Amino acid sequence: MEAFFNGLSSALSSLGANGILPIGLFILALVFRLKIGEALRAALTGAVGMVGMNLTTDMLVAQMTPATQSMVERLGWHLDIVDTGWSLMSYAWGSPVSGILIILGIALNLLLLVTNFTKTLMIDFWNYWSFLACGALIYGATESVLWSVVATGIYMIIAWKWSDHVAPIFQEASGMEACTWPTGAIIAPAMIGFPVIKLCQKIPVIKDIKADPEHLQNKLGVFGETMVVGFFIGIIIGILAAFDVIKCFLLGVNMGAVMILLPRMISIMMEGILPIANAAQEFCEKHLHGKKIWIGIDASTLMGNPCNMTSIMIMTPIVTAMSIIPGNRMLAVASLVAVPWFIIPLAYYAKDNILHTCIAAFAVFCVYFLCATALAGAHTNIAHICGSLANGNTLTSCLSEGGNPITWIIYKLLQIFGQTVI
């Protein structure tokens, strides 16, 4: 049985998001009674959109990271926790408890659906890694299978219940009815960022500042268009990084390209997902007495919002600068690849106000930095357990899931009751 679980974890990890999505969509489409041809078209269309979206996001990260690293080198910052970025993903899939946690997740999701605790059907199997990361970190902290399973189950319950709560906001703003976004990348930042945005909407002066892309375009004309805004933001970042004129110009062109390409890739993905979501609703109306089921999909499908993309470009260099906040010991460089996913839920709730989105994002990253520092011991230990870290004197951590406050709260409770070894 253990060999089966390990094989399943390895297969899912090797397929990646681009491989898992079409398989999951195709199976789901057949379950909800789409014809084979329609199911195949919907699954492949969704996958094509995902591939294009990931390529565009990769280009964004590839362009922004060197600029930010150059800024760090100029400032000469040195902190003692090494930022390993997405490495936690491999520990999540490869930890000793990952197979058990995958089965737990599927069974728990179905149980919560049947008992009407949640409307979310989690088909985004790739992003189970966010839950597995919680389990891996708690295993690294306690070296206990039991506490890892308990912690992951709690995380899943919180994520799926909160995804039900915030889904209508995203559905209305994005037009993706019958969908929800249940991953840790959405839920924890929303928990922190939403109250901050609500506060911004009440503070005099700040509440009255109109900073949505549509207003900026009306005021600035062509200079307010998302493509042009991306172009100038890219140039400004290049200047801050001390790039030469040609590099600054090329960075601007590439940022402008991202602003145009990403929404179009997401619209392609929606062409595939929406027929399946609609079929799911019809199936529930007919066979489950009108029971509502929302399809849990990747948070990247929300990324194409112009406010979102502008905020991502503004916040990426700021996140690295935030490494010097009191109490933090990790220099954020590798984790910059995850910046877009922190900001995704904030732009919609802020009603596309770029200023409010960035203020909320600042608060979110402050919390994540401190949690990532606190969880560095657990992160380092699970890296040792998975055989990925030879130097015992090096502390490692990351922002994405490595600094998730839900995981930190569970860790802290276990620490208080003497259940941790780290």
C-alpha positions in Angstrom: 0.0 0.0 0.0 2.8 2.4 0.8 4.4 1.7 -2.5 1.1 2.5 -4.2 0.8 5.9 -2.3 4.4 6.7 -3.2 3.9 5.9 -6.8 0.7 8.0 -6.9 2.6 11.0 -5.4 5.4 10.5 -7.9 3.1 10.3 -10.9 1.1 13.4 -9.8 4.3 15.4 -9.2 5.8 14.4 -12.6 2.7 15.3 -14.5 2.6 18.8 -13.0 -0.3 21.2 -13.4 -0.3 21.1 -17.2 -0.6 17.3 -17.2 -3.1 16.9 -14.4 -5.6 19.5 -15.5 -6.7 17.9 -18.8 -7.0 14.5 -17.2 -9.1 15.9 -14.3 -11.3 18.0 -16.6 -11.9 15.1 -19.0 -12.9 12.7 -16.2 -15.1 15.3 -14.6 -16.8 16.2 -17.9 -17.6 12.5 -18.5 -19.0 12.2 -14.9 -21.3 15.1 -15.6 -22.5 13.5 -18.8 -20.8 15.5 -21.5 -20.3 13.6 -24.7 -16.8 12.2 -25.3 -16.1 14.7 -28.1 -17.3 17.7 -26.0 -15.5 16.4 -23.0 -12.2 16.1 -24.9 -12.6 19.5 -26.5 -13.3 21.2 -23.1 -10.4 19.4 -21.4 -7.9 20.2 -24.1 -9.1 23.8 -24.4 -8.7 24.3 -20.6 -5.3 22.7 -20.8 -4.2 24.9 -23.7 -5.2 28.0 -21.8 -3.3 26.7 -18.7 -0.2 26.1 -20.7 -0.3 29.6 -22.3 -1.0 31.2 -18.9 1.9 29.4 -17.3 4.2 30.3 -20.1 3.2 34.0 -19.8 3.6 33.8 -16.0 7.0 32.2 -16.4 8.0 35.0 -18.7 6.9 37.6 -16.0 8.9 35.8 -13.3 12.0 35.4 -15.6 12.0 39.1 -16.4 11.4 40.4 -12.9 13.7 38.1 -10.9 17.0 39.3 -12.4 16.0 42.9 -11.9 15.2 42.2 -8.2 18.3 40.2 -7.7 20.3 43.1 -9.1 18.7 45.5 -6.6 19.6 43.1 -3.7 23.2 43.0 -4.9 23.4 46.8 -5.0 22.0 47.1 -1.5 24.3 44.3 -0.1 21.6 42.7 2.1 22.5 39.4 3.9 20.1 37.4 6.1 20.7 33.9 7.6 17.7 32.0 6.3 18.0 30.8 2.7 14.9 31.4 0.5 14.4 28.2 -1.5 11.3 29.3 -3.4 9.2 26.5 -4.9 11.3 23.7 -3.3 8.6 23.1 -0.7 6.5 21.8 -3.5 8.9 18.8 -4.0 8.9 18.2 -0.2 5.1 18.3 -0.2 4.8 15.6 -2.9 7.9 13.6 -1.6 7.4 13.6 2.2 6.8 10.3 4.0 3.2 11.2 4.6 2.2 12.6 1.1 0.5 9.4 -0.1 -1.7 9.2 3.0 -2.5 12.9 2.7 -3.7 12.6 -0.9 -6.1 9.9 0.0 -7.2 11.9 3.1 -7.9 14.9 0.9 -10.0 13.2 -1.7 -12.0 11.3 1.0 -12.5 14.3 3.2 -13.6 16.5 0.3 -16.3 14.0 -0.7 -17.4 13.6 2.9 -17.7 17.4 3.3 -19.7 17.6 0.0 -22.1 14.9 1.0 -22.7 16.4 4.5 -23.2 19.9 2.9 -20.3 21.4 4.9 -18.9 22.7 1.6 -20.0 23.3 -2.0 -16.4 22.9 -3.3 -15.4 19.9 -5.4 -11.6 20.1 -5.5 -10.7 18.9 -9.0 -7.5 21.0 -9.0 -5.4 18.0 -8.0 -2.1 19.7 -8.7 -2.8 22.3 -6.0 -3.3 19.6 -3.4 0.4 20.4 -2.9 -0.6 23.4 -0.8 -2.3 21.1 1.6 0.5 18.5 1.4 3.0 21.3 2.2 1.2 21.9 5.5 1.4 18.2 6.3 5.1 18.1 5.3 6.0 21.1 7.5 4.1 19.7 10.5 5.9 16.3 9.9 9.2 18.2 9.8 8.3 19.9 13.1 6.9 16.9 14.9 8.1 13.8 12.9 4.6 12.4 13.7 2.3 11.0 11.0 -0.7 11.5 13.2 -0.1 15.2 13.8 0.7 15.7 10.1 -2.6 14.1 9.1 -4.6 16.1 11.7 -3.0 19.4 10.7 -3.6 18.8 7.0 -7.2 17.8 7.6 -7.8 21.1 9.6 -6.1 23.1 6.8 -8.4 21.5 4.2 -11.5 22.1 6.2 -10.6 25.8 6.7 -9.6 26.3 3.0 -12.8 24.7 1.5 -15.1 26.5 3.9 -13.5 29.8 3.3 -13.5 29.2 -0.5 -17.3 28.8 -0.3 -17.4 32.1 1.6 -15.3 34.2 -0.9 -16.2 32.4 -4.1 -19.3 34.6 -5.0 -17.0 37.7 -4.9 -14.7 36.1 -7.5 -17.5 34.6 -9.5 -19.2 37.9 -10.0 -16.0 39.8 -10.8 -14.6 37.2 -13.2 -17.8 35.8 -14.8 -16.8 32.3 -13.9 -20.0 31.0 -12.4 -20.1 27.7 -10.6 -16.3 27.9 -9.9 -14.3 28.3 -6.7 -10.7 28.8 -5.8 -9.9 26.7 -2.7 -6.1 26.6 -2.5 -4.0 28.0 0.3 -2.6 30.6 -2.1 -6.0 32.2 -2.1 -7.5 31.6 1.3 -4.8 32.8 3.8 -4.0 36.0 1.9 -7.8 36.7 1.7 -8.2 36.2 5.5 -5.5 38.8 6.1 -6.0 41.1 3.2 -9.8 41.5 3.1 -10.0 43.3 6.5 -7.2 45.6 5.4 -9.0 46.5 2.2 -12.2 47.1 4.2 -10.3 49.5 6.4 -8.8 51.3 3.4 -12.4 51.8 2.1 -13.2 53.6 5.3 -10.1 55.8 5.9 -10.6 59.4 4.8 -8.6 60.5 1.8 -7.4 56.9 1.1 -10.9 55.7 0.5 -11.5 58.4 -2.1 -8.4 57.8 -4.2 -9.5 56.3 -7.5 -6.7 54.0 -8.6 -8.5 51.4 -10.8 -7.2 50.8 -14.3 -10.4 52.1 -16.0 -10.2 55.4 -14.2 -6.5 55.7 -14.9 -7.1 55.1 -18.6 -9.9 57.7 -18.7 -7.6 60.2 -17.1 -4.4 59.4 -18.9 -5.6 58.2 -22.2 -3.2 55.9 -24.0 -0.7 56.2 -21.0 -3.4 54.6 -18.8 -3.8 51.5 -21.0 -2.7 48.3 -19.2 -0.1 47.5 -21.9 1.5 51.0 -21.7 1.4 50.9 -17.9 3.2 47.6 -17.9 5.8 49.0 -20.3 6.6 52.0 -18.0 6.6 49.9 -14.8 9.1 47.6 -16.5 11.3 50.5 -17.4 11.2 52.0 -13.9 12.1 48.6 -12.4 15.0 48.3 -14.8 16.3 51.7 -13.8 16.1 50.8 -10.1 18.1 47.6 -10.9 20.7 49.8 -12.7 20.1 48.1 -16.0 21.4 49.7 -19.2 19.1 51.5 -21.6 18.5 48.5 -23.8 17.7 46.1 -20.9 15.3 48.7 -19.4 13.5 49.0 -22.8 13.3 45.2 -23.3 12.0 44.7 -19.7 9.3 47.3 -20.5 8.3 45.6 -23.7 8.1 42.2 -22.0 6.0 43.6 -19.1 3.6 45.2 -21.6 3.4 41.9 -23.4 2.4 40.1 -20.2 -0.4 42.6 -19.6 -1.9 41.7 -22.9 -1.2 38.0 -23.2 -2.2 36.8 -19.7 -5.9 37.8 -19.9 -6.2 36.2 -23.4 -4.7 32.9 -22.2 -7.1 32.9 -19.2 -10.1 33.5 -21.6 -9.1 30.5 -23.5 -8.9 28.4 -20.3 -12.4 29.6 -19.4 -13.7 28.3 -22.7 -12.8 24.9 -21.5 -13.8 25.1 -17.9 -17.2 26.8 -18.1 -18.9 24.1 -20.2 -17.9 21.5 -17.5 -19.0 23.8 -14.7 -22.4 24.3 -16.4 -22.8 20.6 -16.9 -22.0 20.1 -13.2 -24.8 22.4 -12.3 -27.3 20.7 -14.6 -26.3 17.3 -13.3 -26.9 18.5 -9.7 -30.2 20.0 -10.6 -31.3 16.7 -12.2 -29.8 14.0 -10.0 -29.0 15.7 -6.6 -32.2 17.6 -6.0 -30.7 21.0 -6.9 -27.6 20.5 -4.7 -25.0 23.2 -5.5 -21.5 22.1 -6.4 -18.7 24.5 -7.3 -15.7 23.3 -9.3 -12.5 24.0 -7.4 -9.9 25.3 -10.0 -6.5 26.9 -10.1 -6.1 30.4 -8.7 -4.2 31.4 -11.8 -7.5 31.7 -13.7 -8.1 34.9 -11.7 -4.7 36.5 -12.6 -5.7 38.3 -15.8 -7.3 41.2 -14.0 -5.4 44.5 -15.0 -5.4 45.7 -11.4 -4.0 42.4 -10.4 -1.2 42.4 -12.9 -0.2 46.0 -12.2 -0.1 45.3 -8.5 2.0 42.3 -9.1 4.6 44.4 -11.0 4.6 47.1 -8.3 4.8 44.7 -5.4 7.5 42.3 -6.7 10.5 44.6 -6.0 8.8 45.9 -2.8 8.6 42.3 -1.4 12.3 41.9 -1.6 12.8 45.3 0.1 10.4 44.1 2.9 13.0 41.4 3.8 14.4 44.0 6.3 11.2 44.2 8.4 11.9 43.6 12.1 11.7 39.9 13.1 12.3 38.5 9.6 15.5 36.6 8.8 14.9 35.5 5.2 15.9 37.4 2.1 13.1 37.0 -0.4 14.5 36.3 -3.8 13.5 32.7 -4.9 10.0 33.2 -3.5 9.3 36.1 -5.8 8.0 33.5 -8.3 5.0 33.1 -5.9 4.2 36.9 -5.6 1.3 36.8 -8.1 -0.6 34.1 -6.2 -0.6 36.2 -3.0 -2.2 39.2 -4.8 -4.8 37.3 -6.9 -7.6 37.4 -4.3 -7.0 41.0 -3.2 -7.6 42.9 -6.5 -11.2 41.7 -6.9 -12.1 42.4 -3.3 -10.5 45.9 -3.6 -12.8 46.5 -6.6 -9.7 47.0 -8.8 -8.2 49.8 -6.7 -4.5 49.3 -7.2 -3.6 51.4 -4.1 -5.9 49.4 -1.8 -4.6 46.1 -3.3 -1.0 47.0 -2.7 -1.6 48.2 0.9 -3.4 44.9 1.6 -0.6 42.9 -0.1 2.0 44.7 2.1 0.1 43.5 5.2 -0.1 40.0 3.8 3.6 39.8 3.1 4.5 41.1 6.5 2.6 38.2 8.1 4.1 35.6 5.7 7.7 36.8 6.3 7.3 36.4 10.0 5.6 33.0 9.7 8.3 31.8 7.2 11.0 32.8 9.7 9.2 30.9 12.5 8.7 27.8 10.4 12.3 27.7 9.1 13.3 24.9 11.5 10.4 22.7 10.3 11.2 23.6 6.7 14.9 22.7 7.1 14.1 19.4 8.8 11.7 18.2 6.1 14.3 19.1 3.5 16.8 16.8 5.4 14.2 14.1 5.7 13.5 14.3 1.9 17.3 14.2 1.3 17.4 17.6 -0.4 19.7 19.4 2.1 23.2 18.2 2.9 24.4 21.2 4.9 23.1 20.9 8.5 24.1 24.4 9.4 21.9 26.1 6.8 18.4 27.2 7.7 15.9 27.3 4.8 12.4 28.6 4.2 10.1 30.2 1.7 7.1 32.5 1.4 4.7 30.3 -0.6 3.1 27.9 1.9 6.4 28.0 3.9 5.0 31.2 5.6 1.3 30.2 5.6 -0.2 31.6 8.8 -2.7 28.7 9.1 0.2 26.2 9.2 2.0 28.5 11.6 -1.0 28.6 14.0 -1.3 24.8 14.0 2.5 24.5 14.5 2.4 27.0 17.4 -0.4 25.1 19.1 1.5 21.8 18.8 4.6 23.5 20.2 2.7 24.9 23.2 1.5 21.4 24.0 5.0 19.9 23.6 4.4 17.9 20.4 7.2 19.4 18.3 10.8 18.3 18.0 11.9 21.5 16.2 
